[in-house]
Coordinates of C-alpha atoms in Angstrom, one line a residue:
M1 CA 224.2 122.2 40.5
S2 CA 226.8 124.2 38.5
E3 CA 227.0 123.3 34.9
P4 CA 229.9 120.9 34.2
R5 CA 232.7 122.3 32.0
L6 CA 232.4 120.4 28.7
P7 CA 235.4 118.5 27.5
E8 CA 237.5 120.4 24.9
T9 CA 237.7 117.3 22.7
L10 CA 234.0 117.4 21.9
T11 CA 233.4 118.4 18.3
A12 CA 229.6 118.6 18.4
P13 CA 227.2 120.5 20.7
V14 CA 225.5 118.9 23.6
T15 CA 221.8 119.8 23.8
P16 CA 220.5 121.2 27.1
E17 CA 218.1 118.3 27.3
R18 CA 220.9 115.7 27.0
L19 CA 223.0 117.5 29.6
A20 CA 220.0 117.7 32.0
R21 CA 219.4 114.0 31.6
M22 CA 223.0 113.2 32.5
E23 CA 222.8 115.5 35.5
E24 CA 219.6 113.7 36.7
V25 CA 221.3 110.3 36.3
A26 CA 224.5 111.4 38.0
R27 CA 222.5 112.6 41.1
K28 CA 221.0 109.1 41.5
R29 CA 224.2 107.1 41.1
Q30 CA 225.0 104.9 44.1
F31 CA 228.6 105.0 45.4
G32 CA 227.6 102.6 48.2
L33 CA 226.2 99.8 46.1
R34 CA 228.5 97.8 43.9
V35 CA 228.7 94.5 42.0
V36 CA 231.8 92.3 41.8
L37 CA 232.1 89.8 38.9
E38 CA 234.4 86.9 39.8
D39 CA 235.7 85.1 36.8
L40 CA 232.6 85.3 34.6
E41 CA 233.3 83.9 31.1
N42 CA 230.2 84.5 29.0
P43 CA 230.2 87.9 27.3
R44 CA 226.4 88.0 27.3
N45 CA 226.2 87.6 31.0
I46 CA 228.8 90.3 31.6
S47 CA 227.0 92.6 29.2
A48 CA 223.6 91.9 30.8
I49 CA 225.0 92.7 34.2
C50 CA 226.5 96.0 32.9
R51 CA 223.0 96.9 31.7
L52 CA 221.5 96.0 35.1
C53 CA 224.1 98.1 36.9
D54 CA 223.2 101.2 34.8
A55 CA 219.5 100.6 35.2
F56 CA 219.7 100.4 39.0
G57 CA 222.1 103.4 39.4
I58 CA 225.2 101.4 40.1
Q59 CA 228.3 103.3 38.9
F60 CA 231.1 101.0 40.0
L61 CA 231.5 97.5 38.6
H62 CA 234.5 95.5 39.9
V63 CA 235.8 92.7 37.7
I64 CA 238.1 89.9 38.7
Y65 CA 240.0 89.2 35.5
R66 CA 243.4 87.6 34.9
G67 CA 243.4 87.7 31.1
I68 CA 245.8 89.7 29.1
H69 CA 243.2 90.7 26.5
P70 CA 240.4 93.2 27.0
I71 CA 237.1 91.9 28.3
V72 CA 234.8 91.2 25.4
L73 CA 231.2 92.4 25.7
D74 CA 228.1 91.6 23.7
R75 CA 227.2 95.1 22.6
R76 CA 223.6 94.1 21.6
T77 CA 223.0 92.7 25.1
S78 CA 224.7 95.6 26.9
A79 CA 222.9 98.2 24.8
G80 CA 226.0 100.4 25.2
S81 CA 225.5 100.6 29.0
H82 CA 229.1 99.7 29.7
Q83 CA 230.2 103.2 28.6
W84 CA 228.3 104.7 31.5
L85 CA 230.0 102.6 34.1
T86 CA 233.3 102.8 36.0
V87 CA 234.8 99.4 35.6
I88 CA 237.6 98.5 38.1
Q89 CA 239.7 95.5 37.3
H90 CA 241.4 93.3 40.0
P91 CA 243.8 90.4 39.5
T92 CA 242.4 88.5 42.6
I93 CA 239.2 88.3 44.6
D94 CA 241.0 88.8 47.9
E95 CA 242.6 92.0 46.7
C96 CA 239.2 93.3 45.6
I97 CA 237.5 92.4 48.9
C98 CA 240.3 93.9 51.0
E99 CA 240.0 97.2 49.0
L100 CA 236.3 97.3 49.4
K101 CA 236.4 96.5 53.1
A102 CA 238.9 99.3 53.6
M103 CA 236.3 101.7 52.2
G104 CA 233.7 100.4 54.6
F105 CA 231.8 98.0 52.4
R106 CA 230.1 94.8 53.6
I107 CA 230.6 91.9 51.2
Y108 CA 227.7 89.7 50.2
A109 CA 228.6 86.6 48.2
T110 CA 225.9 84.8 46.3
H111 CA 226.1 81.1 47.1
V112 CA 223.6 78.2 47.1
D113 CA 224.2 76.8 50.6
P114 CA 221.9 75.8 53.5
T115 CA 223.6 78.2 55.8
A116 CA 223.2 81.2 53.4
K117 CA 220.7 83.9 54.2
E118 CA 217.8 84.6 51.9
F119 CA 218.7 87.6 49.8
T120 CA 215.7 89.6 51.1
Q121 CA 216.9 89.2 54.7
V122 CA 220.1 91.3 54.5
D123 CA 220.5 95.1 54.6
Y124 CA 221.4 96.8 51.4
T125 CA 221.1 100.4 52.7
Q126 CA 224.6 100.4 54.0
R127 CA 227.7 100.2 51.8
V128 CA 227.4 96.8 50.1
A129 CA 229.3 95.0 47.4
I130 CA 227.6 91.9 45.9
I131 CA 229.8 89.2 44.5
V132 CA 228.5 87.0 41.7
G133 CA 230.6 84.1 40.6
N134 CA 231.5 82.0 37.6
E135 CA 228.7 80.5 35.5
G136 CA 229.9 76.9 36.2
H137 CA 231.2 76.8 39.8
G138 CA 230.0 80.0 41.4
V139 CA 232.0 82.2 43.8
S140 CA 235.3 80.9 45.0
E141 CA 236.1 79.5 48.4
T142 CA 238.1 82.6 49.1
A143 CA 235.1 84.8 48.3
R144 CA 232.9 82.7 50.5
H145 CA 235.4 82.8 53.4
L146 CA 236.0 86.6 53.2
A147 CA 232.4 87.6 52.7
D148 CA 230.4 89.1 55.6
E149 CA 227.3 87.3 54.4
R150 CA 226.5 84.5 52.0
I151 CA 223.1 85.1 50.3
V152 CA 220.8 82.8 48.3
I153 CA 217.7 83.1 46.2
P154 CA 215.2 80.5 47.5
Q155 CA 213.8 78.2 44.8
V156 CA 211.3 75.4 44.7
G157 CA 211.8 73.9 41.3
F158 CA 213.7 70.8 40.1
V159 CA 216.7 72.8 38.9
N160 CA 218.2 74.6 41.9
S161 CA 220.1 77.3 40.0
L162 CA 219.6 80.4 38.0
N163 CA 221.4 82.1 35.2
V164 CA 224.0 84.5 36.8
A165 CA 222.5 87.6 35.1
T166 CA 219.0 86.6 36.1
A167 CA 220.1 86.0 39.7
T168 CA 221.9 89.4 39.7
A169 CA 218.7 91.1 38.5
I170 CA 216.6 89.6 41.3
I171 CA 219.1 90.6 44.0
L172 CA 219.7 94.1 42.6
A173 CA 215.9 94.7 42.4
E174 CA 215.7 94.0 46.2
A175 CA 218.7 96.3 46.8
F176 CA 217.0 99.0 44.8
R177 CA 213.8 98.6 46.6
Q178 CA 215.4 98.9 50.0
R179 CA 217.6 101.8 49.1
R180 CA 214.8 103.7 47.4
A181 CA 212.6 103.2 50.4
A182 CA 215.4 104.6 52.6
G183 CA 215.6 107.7 50.4
L184 CA 219.1 106.9 49.1
Y185 CA 218.2 107.8 45.5
D186 CA 216.8 111.2 46.6
T187 CA 220.0 112.6 48.1
P188 CA 223.1 112.4 45.8
E189 CA 225.9 110.2 47.2
L190 CA 228.5 111.9 44.9
N191 CA 229.3 115.5 45.6
E192 CA 229.0 118.2 42.9
E193 CA 232.6 118.0 41.8
E194 CA 232.4 114.2 41.5
R195 CA 229.2 114.4 39.6
N196 CA 230.6 117.0 37.2
T197 CA 233.7 114.8 36.6
L198 CA 231.5 111.8 35.9
I199 CA 229.4 113.8 33.4
R200 CA 232.5 114.9 31.6
Q201 CA 233.6 111.3 31.3
W202 CA 230.2 110.3 30.0
L203 CA 230.3 113.0 27.4
E204 CA 233.8 112.0 26.2
R205 CA 232.8 108.3 26.0
E206 CA 229.6 109.1 24.2
A207 CA 231.4 111.3 21.7
A208 CA 234.1 108.6 21.1
A209 CA 231.4 106.0 20.6
S210 CA 229.6 108.1 18.0
G211 CA 232.8 109.2 16.2
G212 CA 232.4 112.7 17.5
H213 CA 228.9 113.1 16.1
R214 CA 225.7 113.5 18.0

C-alpha cells in the first residue's frame, strides 16, 4: 500500500506507528456491513453504537434524524469512536432503505415478532444493513415493510426486550463471526485510493479533536 499523502492542515508530525495502525484498521473496514439508526433518542445509546461500529470494523453508520440541531453524543460512552466513522444522515427511513438497496444491500430490521427469524439464522456475509429502532417503539412499520428480513434475538426471561445498544452488540458480534469466518476481514473491501482518502480524513479529524497537537 502506498503511503497516503498527509493533509496539509496537520501541524504536528504523525508517527510511523500511528500511520501503520490507521492503515491496518482501514484494511479491515467493512463497506458491505452497515448499521441504520432509526429515530434513536438517547445520546448514550447512539454513542455506544458508534463505539460498537468502530470495534467491529463498520465504517458507515446511517442515521434517520429529522432534527435541526446536530446529534448530541455522550463522549465518555463513545470514547471518541464517532470521529472514525462516516455518518450519513437521512430525513426518512424509506429514502435510506431505497439508497441502500440501490447499492445492493439486503435490509435486516430488528423486531420482536413471532414471524421474525432468529438473528443467527440469516446471512451477514453479503451486503447487509441492520436497522435498529427507537428505544420506546422499535423500528417503524415502514422499516418492517421494506426490510428483506425481520430478525429477533431469542430470550427466555420475564422481560422480552433488551437495551438497543446491547441488542446491537449481540447482532454485530454474530455478523463479525460470520464475516471473519468467510475471510472478509482478510481482504480489503476498500481499494487503495479509498483507504488513503479514509486515512487522511481520520488524520484531519484526530488533529482537529486534539487542537492540532499529538
